[in-house]
CSV table of N, CA and C in Angstrom, one decimal:
chain,number,residue,atom,x,y,z
A,1,MET,N,0.8,-1.2,0.0
A,1,MET,CA,0.0,0.0,0.0
A,1,MET,C,0.9,1.3,0.0
A,2,LYS,N,2.0,1.2,0.7
A,2,LYS,CA,2.9,2.4,0.8
A,2,LYS,C,3.4,2.7,-0.6
A,3,LYS,N,3.6,1.7,-1.5
A,3,LYS,CA,4.1,2.0,-2.8
A,3,LYS,C,3.1,2.6,-3.7
A,4,LEU,N,1.8,2.3,-3.5
A,4,LEU,CA,0.7,2.8,-4.3
A,4,LEU,C,0.3,4.2,-3.9
A,5,PHE,N,0.6,4.6,-2.6
A,5,PHE,CA,0.1,5.9,-2.1
A,5,PHE,C,0.7,7.0,-2.9
A,6,PRO,N,2.1,7.1,-3.2
A,6,PRO,CA,2.6,8.2,-4.0
A,6,PRO,C,2.1,8.2,-5.4
A,7,ILE,N,1.8,7.1,-6.0
A,7,ILE,CA,1.2,7.0,-7.3
A,7,ILE,C,-0.2,7.6,-7.3
A,8,PHE,N,-1.0,7.2,-6.3
A,8,PHE,CA,-2.3,7.8,-6.1
A,8,PHE,C,-2.3,9.3,-5.9
A,9,ILE,N,-1.4,9.8,-5.1
A,9,ILE,CA,-1.3,11.3,-4.9
A,9,ILE,C,-0.9,11.9,-6.2
A,10,PHE,N,0.0,11.4,-6.9
A,10,PHE,CA,0.5,12.0,-8.2
A,10,PHE,C,-0.7,12.0,-9.2
A,11,ALA,N,-1.5,10.9,-9.3
A,11,ALA,CA,-2.6,10.9,-10.2
A,11,ALA,C,-3.7,11.9,-9.8
A,12,LEU,N,-3.9,12.0,-8.5
A,12,LEU,CA,-4.9,13.0,-8.0
A,12,LEU,C,-4.5,14.4,-8.4
A,13,LEU,N,-3.2,14.8,-8.1
A,13,LEU,CA,-2.7,16.1,-8.4
A,13,LEU,C,-2.7,16.3,-9.9
A,14,SER,N,-2.4,15.3,-10.7
A,14,SER,CA,-2.4,15.5,-12.2
A,14,SER,C,-3.8,15.8,-12.7
A,15,PHE,N,-4.8,15.2,-12.1
A,15,PHE,CA,-6.2,15.4,-12.5
A,15,PHE,C,-6.5,16.9,-12.3
A,16,PHE,N,-6.1,17.4,-11.1
A,16,PHE,CA,-6.5,18.8,-10.8
A,16,PHE,C,-5.7,19.8,-11.7
A,17,VAL,N,-4.4,19.5,-12.0
A,17,VAL,CA,-3.6,20.3,-12.8
A,17,VAL,C,-4.2,20.4,-14.2
A,18,VAL,N,-4.5,19.2,-14.8
A,18,VAL,CA,-5.1,19.2,-16.1
A,18,VAL,C,-6.4,19.8,-16.2
A,19,SER,N,-7.2,19.6,-15.2
A,19,SER,CA,-8.6,20.1,-15.3
A,19,SER,C,-8.7,21.6,-15.0
A,20,CYS,N,-7.6,22.2,-14.5
A,20,CYS,CA,-7.6,23.7,-14.2
A,20,CYS,C,-7.0,24.4,-15.4
A,21,ASP,N,-7.7,25.4,-15.9
A,21,ASP,CA,-7.2,26.3,-17.0
A,21,ASP,C,-7.6,27.7,-16.7
A,22,ASN,N,-7.1,28.6,-17.5
A,22,ASN,CA,-7.4,30.0,-17.4
A,22,ASN,C,-8.6,30.4,-18.2
A,23,ASN,N,-9.2,29.5,-18.9
A,23,ASN,CA,-10.4,29.8,-19.7
A,23,ASN,C,-11.6,29.7,-18.8
A,24,ASP,N,-12.4,30.8,-18.7
A,24,ASP,CA,-13.7,30.7,-18.1
A,24,ASP,C,-14.7,30.3,-19.2
A,25,ASP,N,-15.8,29.8,-18.8
A,25,ASP,CA,-16.7,29.3,-19.7
A,25,ASP,C,-17.8,30.4,-20.2
A,26,VAL,N,-17.4,31.6,-20.1
A,26,VAL,CA,-18.3,32.7,-20.5
A,26,VAL,C,-18.3,32.8,-22.0
A,27,VAL,N,-19.4,32.7,-22.6
A,27,VAL,CA,-19.5,32.8,-24.0
A,27,VAL,C,-19.8,34.2,-24.4
A,28,VAL,N,-18.9,34.8,-25.2
A,28,VAL,CA,-19.1,36.1,-25.7
A,28,VAL,C,-19.8,36.1,-27.0
A,29,GLN,N,-20.9,36.8,-27.0
A,29,GLN,CA,-21.6,36.9,-28.3
A,29,GLN,C,-21.0,38.0,-29.1
A,30,PRO,N,-20.8,37.8,-30.4
A,30,PRO,CA,-20.3,38.8,-31.2
A,30,PRO,C,-21.2,40.0,-31.4
A,31,SER,N,-20.7,41.2,-31.4
A,31,SER,CA,-21.4,42.4,-31.5
A,31,SER,C,-21.9,42.5,-33.0
A,32,GLU,N,-23.0,43.3,-33.2
A,32,GLU,CA,-23.5,43.5,-34.5
A,32,GLU,C,-22.5,44.3,-35.3
A,33,ASP,N,-21.5,44.9,-34.7
A,33,ASP,CA,-20.5,45.7,-35.4
A,33,ASP,C,-19.3,45.0,-35.8
A,34,THR,N,-19.3,43.7,-35.7
A,34,THR,CA,-18.1,42.9,-36.0
A,34,THR,C,-18.0,42.3,-37.4
A,35,TYR,N,-18.8,42.9,-38.3
A,35,TYR,CA,-18.7,42.5,-39.7
A,35,TYR,C,-18.2,43.7,-40.5
A,36,ALA,N,-17.7,43.4,-41.7
A,36,ALA,CA,-17.1,44.4,-42.5
A,36,ALA,C,-18.2,45.2,-43.2
A,37,VAL,N,-18.0,46.5,-43.3
A,37,VAL,CA,-18.9,47.4,-44.0
A,37,VAL,C,-18.1,48.4,-44.8
A,38,ALA,N,-18.7,49.0,-45.9
A,38,ALA,CA,-18.1,50.0,-46.7
A,38,ALA,C,-19.1,51.1,-47.1
A,39,PHE,N,-18.5,52.3,-47.2
A,39,PHE,CA,-19.3,53.4,-47.7
A,39,PHE,C,-18.4,54.3,-48.5
A,40,ASP,N,-19.1,55.1,-49.4
A,40,ASP,CA,-18.3,56.1,-50.2
A,40,ASP,C,-18.4,57.5,-49.6
A,41,LEU,N,-17.4,58.3,-49.9
A,41,LEU,CA,-17.4,59.7,-49.5
A,41,LEU,C,-17.0,60.5,-50.7
A,42,SER,N,-17.6,61.6,-50.8
A,42,SER,CA,-17.1,62.7,-51.7
A,42,SER,C,-17.0,63.9,-50.9
A,43,PRO,N,-15.9,64.0,-50.2
A,43,PRO,CA,-15.7,65.1,-49.2
A,43,PRO,C,-15.5,66.5,-49.7
A,44,THR,N,-15.9,67.4,-48.9
A,44,THR,CA,-15.5,68.8,-49.2
A,44,THR,C,-14.4,69.1,-48.2
A,45,PHE,N,-13.2,69.4,-48.7
A,45,PHE,CA,-12.1,69.6,-47.9
A,45,PHE,C,-12.0,71.0,-47.4
A,46,THR,N,-11.4,71.2,-46.2
A,46,THR,CA,-11.3,72.5,-45.6
A,46,THR,C,-9.8,72.9,-45.6
A,47,ARG,N,-9.5,74.1,-46.0
A,47,ARG,CA,-8.2,74.6,-46.1
A,47,ARG,C,-7.6,74.8,-44.7
A,48,VAL,N,-6.4,74.2,-44.5
A,48,VAL,CA,-5.6,74.4,-43.3
A,48,VAL,C,-4.6,75.5,-43.6
A,49,ASN,N,-3.9,75.3,-44.7
A,49,ASN,CA,-2.9,76.3,-45.2
A,49,ASN,C,-2.8,76.0,-46.7
A,50,SER,N,-2.0,76.7,-47.4
A,50,SER,CA,-1.9,76.6,-48.9
A,50,SER,C,-1.4,75.2,-49.3
A,51,ASN,N,-0.8,74.5,-48.4
A,51,ASN,CA,-0.2,73.2,-48.8
A,51,ASN,C,-1.0,72.0,-48.1
A,52,LEU,N,-2.0,72.3,-47.4
A,52,LEU,CA,-2.7,71.3,-46.6
A,52,LEU,C,-4.2,71.5,-46.5
A,53,TYR,N,-5.0,70.5,-47.0
A,53,TYR,CA,-6.4,70.5,-46.9
A,53,TYR,C,-6.8,69.2,-46.1
A,54,GLU,N,-7.9,69.3,-45.4
A,54,GLU,CA,-8.4,68.1,-44.6
A,54,GLU,C,-9.9,68.0,-44.6
A,55,PHE,N,-10.3,66.8,-44.3
A,55,PHE,CA,-11.8,66.5,-44.2
A,55,PHE,C,-11.9,65.7,-42.9
A,56,ASN,N,-12.9,66.0,-42.1
A,56,ASN,CA,-13.2,65.2,-40.9
A,56,ASN,C,-14.6,64.7,-40.9
A,57,ARG,N,-14.8,63.5,-40.5
A,57,ARG,CA,-16.2,63.0,-40.4
A,57,ARG,C,-16.3,62.1,-39.2
A,58,ALA,N,-17.4,62.3,-38.5
A,58,ALA,CA,-17.7,61.4,-37.3
A,58,ALA,C,-18.5,60.2,-37.8
A,59,PHE,N,-18.2,59.0,-37.2
A,59,PHE,CA,-19.0,57.8,-37.5
A,59,PHE,C,-20.4,58.0,-36.9
A,60,ASP,N,-21.3,57.2,-37.4
A,60,ASP,CA,-22.7,57.2,-36.9
A,60,ASP,C,-22.8,56.8,-35.5
A,61,GLY,N,-21.9,55.9,-35.1
A,61,GLY,CA,-21.7,55.4,-33.7
A,61,GLY,C,-20.3,55.0,-33.6
A,62,PRO,N,-19.8,54.8,-32.3
A,62,PRO,CA,-18.4,54.5,-32.1
A,62,PRO,C,-18.1,53.1,-32.7
A,63,LEU,N,-16.9,52.9,-33.2
A,63,LEU,CA,-16.4,51.6,-33.7
A,63,LEU,C,-16.1,50.7,-32.5
A,64,VAL,N,-16.2,49.4,-32.8
A,64,VAL,CA,-15.7,48.5,-31.8
A,64,VAL,C,-14.2,48.6,-31.7
A,65,GLU,N,-13.6,48.5,-30.6
A,65,GLU,CA,-12.1,48.7,-30.4
A,65,GLU,C,-11.3,47.9,-31.4
A,66,SER,N,-11.8,46.7,-31.8
A,66,SER,CA,-10.9,45.9,-32.6
A,66,SER,C,-11.2,46.2,-34.1
A,67,ASP,N,-12.0,47.2,-34.5
A,67,ASP,CA,-12.2,47.5,-35.9
A,67,ASP,C,-11.1,48.3,-36.4
A,68,VAL,N,-10.8,48.1,-37.7
A,68,VAL,CA,-9.8,48.8,-38.4
A,68,VAL,C,-10.4,49.5,-39.6
A,69,VAL,N,-9.9,50.7,-39.9
A,69,VAL,CA,-10.4,51.5,-41.0
A,69,VAL,C,-9.4,51.5,-42.1
A,70,LEU,N,-9.9,51.2,-43.3
A,70,LEU,CA,-9.1,51.3,-44.5
A,70,LEU,C,-9.8,52.3,-45.4
A,71,ILE,N,-9.0,53.2,-46.0
A,71,ILE,CA,-9.6,54.2,-46.9
A,71,ILE,C,-8.9,54.1,-48.3
A,72,TYR,N,-9.7,54.0,-49.3
A,72,TYR,CA,-9.2,53.9,-50.7
A,72,TYR,C,-9.6,55.1,-51.4
A,73,MET,N,-8.8,55.6,-52.3
A,73,MET,CA,-9.1,56.8,-53.1
A,73,MET,C,-9.3,56.3,-54.5
A,74,GLN,N,-10.3,56.8,-55.2
A,74,GLN,CA,-10.5,56.4,-56.6
A,74,GLN,C,-9.6,57.3,-57.4
A,75,THR,N,-8.7,56.6,-58.2
A,75,THR,CA,-7.6,57.3,-58.9
A,75,THR,C,-7.9,57.3,-60.4
A,76,GLY,N,-9.0,56.6,-60.9
A,76,GLY,CA,-9.3,56.6,-62.3
A,76,GLY,C,-10.3,55.5,-62.5
A,77,LEU,N,-10.4,55.1,-63.8
A,77,LEU,CA,-11.4,54.1,-64.2
A,77,LEU,C,-10.6,53.1,-65.2
A,78,THR,N,-11.0,51.9,-65.1
A,78,THR,CA,-10.5,50.9,-66.1
A,78,THR,C,-11.1,51.1,-67.5
A,79,ASN,N,-10.7,50.3,-68.4
A,79,ASN,CA,-11.3,50.4,-69.8
A,79,ASN,C,-12.7,50.1,-69.8
A,80,ASN,N,-13.2,49.2,-68.9
A,80,ASN,CA,-14.6,48.9,-68.9
A,80,ASN,C,-15.4,49.7,-67.9
A,81,GLY,N,-14.8,50.8,-67.4
A,81,GLY,CA,-15.5,51.7,-66.5
A,81,GLY,C,-15.5,51.4,-65.0
A,82,SER,N,-14.8,50.4,-64.6
A,82,SER,CA,-14.7,50.0,-63.2
A,82,SER,C,-13.7,51.0,-62.5
A,83,PRO,N,-14.0,51.4,-61.2
A,83,PRO,CA,-13.1,52.3,-60.5
A,83,PRO,C,-11.8,51.7,-60.2
A,84,ILE,N,-10.8,52.4,-60.2
A,84,ILE,CA,-9.5,52.0,-59.7
A,84,ILE,C,-9.3,52.6,-58.3
A,85,TRP,N,-9.0,51.8,-57.3
A,85,TRP,CA,-8.9,52.2,-55.9
A,85,TRP,C,-7.5,52.1,-55.4
A,86,LYS,N,-6.9,53.1,-54.8
A,86,LYS,CA,-5.6,53.1,-54.2
A,86,LYS,C,-5.8,53.2,-52.7
A,87,LEU,N,-5.1,52.4,-51.9
A,87,LEU,CA,-5.1,52.4,-50.5
A,87,LEU,C,-4.3,53.6,-50.0
A,88,LEU,N,-4.9,54.4,-49.1
A,88,LEU,CA,-4.2,55.5,-48.4
A,88,LEU,C,-3.3,54.9,-47.3
A,89,PRO,N,-2.2,55.5,-47.1
A,89,PRO,CA,-1.6,56.7,-47.7
A,89,PRO,C,-1.1,56.4,-49.1
A,90,TYR,N,-1.2,57.4,-49.9
A,90,TYR,CA,-0.9,57.4,-51.3
A,90,TYR,C,-0.2,58.6,-51.7
A,91,THR,N,0.9,58.5,-52.5
A,91,THR,CA,1.6,59.7,-52.9
A,91,THR,C,1.5,59.8,-54.4
A,92,PHE,N,1.1,60.9,-54.9
A,92,PHE,CA,1.0,61.2,-56.4
A,92,PHE,C,2.2,62.1,-56.8
A,93,TYR,N,2.9,61.6,-57.8
A,93,TYR,CA,4.0,62.4,-58.3
A,93,TYR,C,3.6,63.2,-59.5
A,94,THR,N,3.7,64.5,-59.5
A,94,THR,CA,3.3,65.3,-60.6
A,94,THR,C,4.4,65.3,-61.7
A,95,ASN,N,4.0,65.7,-62.8
A,95,ASN,CA,5.0,65.8,-63.9
A,95,ASN,C,5.3,67.2,-64.2
A,96,ASN,N,5.2,68.1,-63.2
A,96,ASN,CA,5.5,69.5,-63.5
A,96,ASN,C,7.0,69.7,-63.4
A,97,ALA,N,7.4,70.9,-63.7
A,97,ALA,CA,8.8,71.3,-63.7
A,97,ALA,C,9.5,71.1,-62.3
A,98,ASN,N,8.8,71.2,-61.3
A,98,ASN,CA,9.3,71.1,-59.9
A,98,ASN,C,9.3,69.7,-59.4
A,99,ASN,N,8.7,68.8,-60.1
A,99,ASN,CA,8.5,67.4,-59.6
A,99,ASN,C,7.8,67.4,-58.3
A,100,ASP,N,6.7,68.1,-58.2
A,100,ASP,CA,6.0,68.2,-56.9
A,100,ASP,C,5.3,66.9,-56.6
A,101,VAL,N,5.0,66.7,-55.3
A,101,VAL,CA,4.3,65.5,-54.9
A,101,VAL,C,3.0,66.0,-54.1
A,102,VAL,N,2.0,65.1,-54.2
A,102,VAL,CA,0.8,65.3,-53.4
A,102,VAL,C,0.6,64.1,-52.6
A,103,ASP,N,0.5,64.2,-51.3
A,103,ASP,CA,0.3,63.1,-50.4
A,103,ASP,C,-1.2,63.1,-49.9
A,104,TYR,N,-1.7,61.9,-49.9
A,104,TYR,CA,-3.1,61.6,-49.4
A,104,TYR,C,-2.9,60.7,-48.2
A,105,GLY,N,-3.4,61.1,-47.1
A,105,GLY,CA,-3.3,60.3,-45.9
A,105,GLY,C,-4.6,60.3,-45.1
A,106,PHE,N,-4.6,59.5,-44.0
A,106,PHE,CA,-5.8,59.5,-43.1
A,106,PHE,C,-5.4,59.1,-41.8
A,107,ASP,N,-6.2,59.3,-40.8
A,107,ASP,CA,-6.1,58.7,-39.5
A,107,ASP,C,-7.6,58.5,-39.0
A,108,PHE,N,-7.7,57.7,-38.0
A,108,PHE,CA,-9.0,57.4,-37.5
A,108,PHE,C,-8.9,57.1,-36.0
A,109,SER,N,-10.0,57.3,-35.4
A,109,SER,CA,-10.2,56.9,-34.0
A,109,SER,C,-11.5,56.1,-33.9
A,110,LYS,N,-11.9,55.7,-32.8
A,110,LYS,CA,-13.2,54.9,-32.8
A,110,LYS,C,-14.4,55.8,-33.0
A,111,PHE,N,-14.2,57.1,-33.1
A,111,PHE,CA,-15.3,58.0,-33.3
A,111,PHE,C,-15.3,58.7,-34.6
A,112,ASP,N,-14.2,58.8,-35.3
A,112,ASP,CA,-14.2,59.6,-36.6
A,112,ASP,C,-13.0,59.3,-37.4
A,113,ILE,N,-13.0,59.8,-38.6
A,113,ILE,CA,-11.9,59.7,-39.6
A,113,ILE,C,-11.5,61.1,-40.0
A,114,SER,N,-10.2,61.2,-40.5
A,114,SER,CA,-9.7,62.5,-41.0
A,114,SER,C,-8.9,62.1,-42.3
A,115,ILE,N,-9.2,62.7,-43.4
A,115,ILE,CA,-8.5,62.5,-44.6
A,115,ILE,C,-7.7,63.8,-44.9
A,116,THR,N,-6.4,63.7,-45.2
A,116,THR,CA,-5.6,64.9,-45.5
A,116,THR,C,-5.0,64.8,-46.9
A,117,VAL,N,-4.9,66.0,-47.5
A,117,VAL,CA,-4.2,66.2,-48.8
A,117,VAL,C,-3.2,67.3,-48.5
A,118,SER,N,-1.9,66.9,-48.7
A,118,SER,CA,-0.8,67.8,-48.6
A,118,SER,C,0.1,67.7,-49.8
A,119,GLY,N,0.8,68.8,-50.1
A,119,GLY,CA,1.6,68.8,-51.2
A,119,GLY,C,2.8,69.8,-51.1
A,120,THR,N,3.7,69.5,-52.0
A,120,THR,CA,4.9,70.5,-52.1
A,120,THR,C,4.5,71.6,-53.0
A,121,LEU,N,3.3,71.6,-53.6
A,121,LEU,CA,2.9,72.7,-54.4
A,121,LEU,C,1.7,73.4,-53.7
A,122,ASN,N,1.4,74.6,-54.2
A,122,ASN,CA,0.3,75.4,-53.7
A,122,ASN,C,-1.0,74.7,-54.0
A,123,LEU,N,-1.7,74.1,-53.1
A,123,LEU,CA,-3.0,73.5,-53.4
A,123,LEU,C,-4.1,74.5,-53.6
A,124,ASP,N,-3.9,75.7,-53.1
A,124,ASP,CA,-5.0,76.7,-53.4
A,124,ASP,C,-5.2,76.9,-54.9
A,125,SER,N,-4.2,76.8,-55.7
A,125,SER,CA,-4.3,77.0,-57.1
A,125,SER,C,-4.3,75.7,-57.9
A,126,ASN,N,-4.4,74.6,-57.1
A,126,ASN,CA,-4.5,73.2,-57.8
A,126,ASN,C,-5.6,72.4,-57.1
A,127,ALA,N,-6.8,72.9,-57.1
A,127,ALA,CA,-7.9,72.3,-56.4
A,127,ALA,C,-8.2,70.9,-57.0
A,128,SER,N,-7.8,70.6,-58.2
A,128,SER,CA,-8.1,69.3,-58.8
A,128,SER,C,-7.5,68.1,-58.1
A,129,PHE,N,-6.6,68.4,-57.2
A,129,PHE,CA,-5.9,67.4,-56.4
A,129,PHE,C,-6.8,66.9,-55.2
A,130,TYR,N,-7.8,67.7,-54.9
A,130,TYR,CA,-8.7,67.4,-53.8
A,130,TYR,C,-10.2,67.6,-54.0
A,131,ALA,N,-10.6,68.5,-54.9
A,131,ALA,CA,-12.0,68.8,-55.1
A,131,ALA,C,-12.5,67.7,-56.1
A,132,GLY,N,-13.7,67.1,-55.7
A,132,GLY,CA,-14.3,66.1,-56.5
A,132,GLY,C,-13.7,64.7,-56.4
A,133,THR,N,-12.8,64.5,-55.5
A,133,THR,CA,-12.2,63.2,-55.3
A,133,THR,C,-13.2,62.3,-54.6
A,134,LYS,N,-13.1,61.0,-54.8
A,134,LYS,CA,-14.0,60.0,-54.3
A,134,LYS,C,-13.2,59.0,-53.4
A,135,TYR,N,-13.7,58.7,-52.3
A,135,TYR,CA,-13.1,57.8,-51.4
A,135,TYR,C,-14.0,56.7,-51.0
A,136,ARG,N,-13.5,55.5,-50.7
A,136,ARG,CA,-14.3,54.4,-50.2
A,136,ARG,C,-13.7,54.0,-48.8
A,137,VAL,N,-14.5,54.1,-47.8
A,137,VAL,CA,-14.1,53.7,-46.5
A,137,VAL,C,-14.6,52.3,-46.2
A,138,VAL,N,-13.6,51.5,-45.8
A,138,VAL,CA,-14.0,50.1,-45.5
A,138,VAL,C,-13.6,49.8,-44.0
A,139,LEU,N,-14.6,49.4,-43.2
A,139,LEU,CA,-14.4,49.1,-41.8
A,139,LEU,C,-14.4,47.6,-41.7
A,140,VAL,N,-13.3,47.1,-41.2
A,140,VAL,CA,-13.1,45.6,-41.1
A,140,VAL,C,-12.8,45.2,-39.6
A,141,PRO,N,-13.2,44.1,-39.2
A,141,PRO,CA,-12.8,43.6,-37.9
A,141,PRO,C,-11.4,43.1,-37.9
A,142,ALA,N,-10.5,43.6,-37.1
A,142,ALA,CA,-9.1,43.2,-37.1
A,142,ALA,C,-8.9,41.7,-36.9
A,143,LYS,N,-9.7,41.1,-36.0
A,143,LYS,CA,-9.5,39.7,-35.6
A,143,LYS,C,-9.6,38.8,-36.8
A,144,THR,N,-10.5,39.1,-37.7
A,144,THR,CA,-10.7,38.1,-38.9
A,144,THR,C,-9.6,38.2,-39.9
A,145,GLY,N,-8.9,39.3,-39.9
A,145,GLY,CA,-7.7,39.5,-40.8
A,145,GLY,C,-6.4,39.0,-40.3
A,146,LYS,N,-6.4,38.6,-39.0
A,146,LYS,CA,-5.2,38.2,-38.4
A,146,LYS,C,-4.8,36.8,-38.9
A,147,GLY,N,-3.6,36.7,-39.3
A,147,GLY,CA,-3.1,35.4,-39.8
A,147,GLY,C,-3.5,35.0,-41.2
A,148,THR,N,-4.1,36.0,-41.9
A,148,THR,CA,-4.6,35.7,-43.3
A,148,THR,C,-3.6,36.3,-44.3
A,149,ASN,N,-3.8,36.0,-45.5
A,149,ASN,CA,-3.0,36.5,-46.6
A,149,ASN,C,-3.7,37.5,-47.5
A,150,VAL,N,-4.5,38.3,-46.8
A,150,VAL,CA,-5.2,39.4,-47.6
A,150,VAL,C,-4.3,40.5,-47.9
A,151,ASP,N,-4.2,40.9,-49.2
A,151,ASP,CA,-3.5,42.0,-49.7
A,151,ASP,C,-4.3,43.2,-49.5
A,152,TYR,N,-4.1,44.0,-48.5
A,152,TYR,CA,-5.0,45.2,-48.2
A,152,TYR,C,-4.8,46.3,-49.2
A,153,ASN,N,-3.7,46.2,-50.0
A,153,ASN,CA,-3.4,47.2,-51.1
A,153,ASN,C,-4.3,46.9,-52.2
A,154,ASP,N,-4.8,45.7,-52.4
A,154,ASP,CA,-5.7,45.3,-53.5
A,154,ASP,C,-7.1,45.3,-53.0
A,155,TYR,N,-7.8,46.4,-53.4
A,155,TYR,CA,-9.2,46.6,-52.9
A,155,TYR,C,-10.1,45.4,-53.2
A,156,ASN,N,-9.9,44.8,-54.4
A,156,ASN,CA,-10.8,43.6,-54.8
A,156,ASN,C,-10.5,42.4,-53.9
A,157,SER,N,-9.3,42.2,-53.4
A,157,SER,CA,-9.0,41.1,-52.5
A,157,SER,C,-9.7,41.4,-51.1
A,158,VAL,N,-9.7,42.6,-50.7
A,158,VAL,CA,-10.4,42.9,-49.4
A,158,VAL,C,-11.9,42.7,-49.5
A,159,ILE,N,-12.5,43.2,-50.6
A,159,ILE,CA,-13.9,43.1,-50.8
A,159,ILE,C,-14.3,41.6,-50.8
A,160,LYS,N,-13.5,40.8,-51.5
A,160,LYS,CA,-13.8,39.4,-51.7
A,160,LYS,C,-13.6,38.7,-50.3
A,161,PHE,N,-12.5,38.9,-49.6
A,161,PHE,CA,-12.2,38.2,-48.3
A,161,PHE,C,-13.3,38.5,-47.3
A,162,TYR,N,-13.8,39.8,-47.2
A,162,TYR,CA,-14.7,40.2,-46.2
A,162,TYR,C,-16.2,40.1,-46.7
A,163,ASN,N,-16.4,39.5,-47.9
A,163,ASN,CA,-17.8,39.3,-48.4
A,163,ASN,C,-18.6,40.6,-48.4
A,164,ILE,N,-18.0,41.7,-48.9
A,164,ILE,CA,-18.7,43.0,-49.0
A,164,ILE,C,-19.4,43.1,-50.3
A,165,ASP,N,-20.7,43.3,-50.2
A,165,ASP,CA,-21.6,43.4,-51.4
A,165,ASP,C,-21.5,44.8,-51.9
A,166,GLU,N,-20.8,45.0,-53.0
A,166,GLU,CA,-20.6,46.4,-53.5
A,166,GLU,C,-21.9,47.0,-54.0
A,167,SER,N,-22.9,46.3,-54.3
A,167,SER,CA,-24.2,46.9,-54.7
A,167,SER,C,-24.9,47.6,-53.5
A,168,LYS,N,-24.4,47.3,-52.3
A,168,LYS,CA,-25.0,47.9,-51.1
A,168,LYS,C,-24.2,49.0,-50.5
A,169,ILE,N,-23.1,49.4,-51.2
A,169,ILE,CA,-22.3,50.5,-50.8
A,169,ILE,C,-22.9,51.8,-51.2
A,170,SER,N,-23.2,52.7,-50.2
A,170,SER,CA,-23.8,53.9,-50.5
A,170,SER,C,-22.9,55.1,-50.1
A,171,LEU,N,-23.3,56.3,-50.7
A,171,LEU,CA,-22.6,57.5,-50.4
A,171,LEU,C,-23.1,58.1,-49.1
A,172,LYS,N,-22.1,58.4,-48.2
A,172,LYS,CA,-22.4,59.0,-46.9
A,172,LYS,C,-22.1,60.5,-47.1
A,173,LYS,N,-23.0,61.3,-46.5
A,173,LYS,CA,-22.8,62.7,-46.6
A,173,LYS,C,-22.1,63.2,-45.3
């Protein structure tokens, strides 16, 4: 019996060690905000100075902390009329004598987004770099993109991966 007692104690302790973990059994229901959505913007930019214009927009409601914002700028159309989207930040190199550049950037918080247009040229006299531009805002849950091979620079890959129905994308004012 003395020889079996240590084995019994070891087996009993092993049972408790294996059965204890750090996972509680609370089931977390996903929020209705944990799916990807997209909307279009045709912003009216505000002048900050002659080399910087910006646009700010609040979300209809706060984002979930794990959401990520991607903003694409329409830079043209394909031969069949489909839009060409470039992920921001994006730098456009002019062909003028000074080889000026125009930078398109953005930032976001859980409450709003800001799109900026800055350049080495005077944007006051070059409104075509910001007036009438079209942007597509894509809100994606960060957790679903973790460990995937989605090319976020490729708008079509993002739309396909997150099952975004482009026919339901609307213009937000």
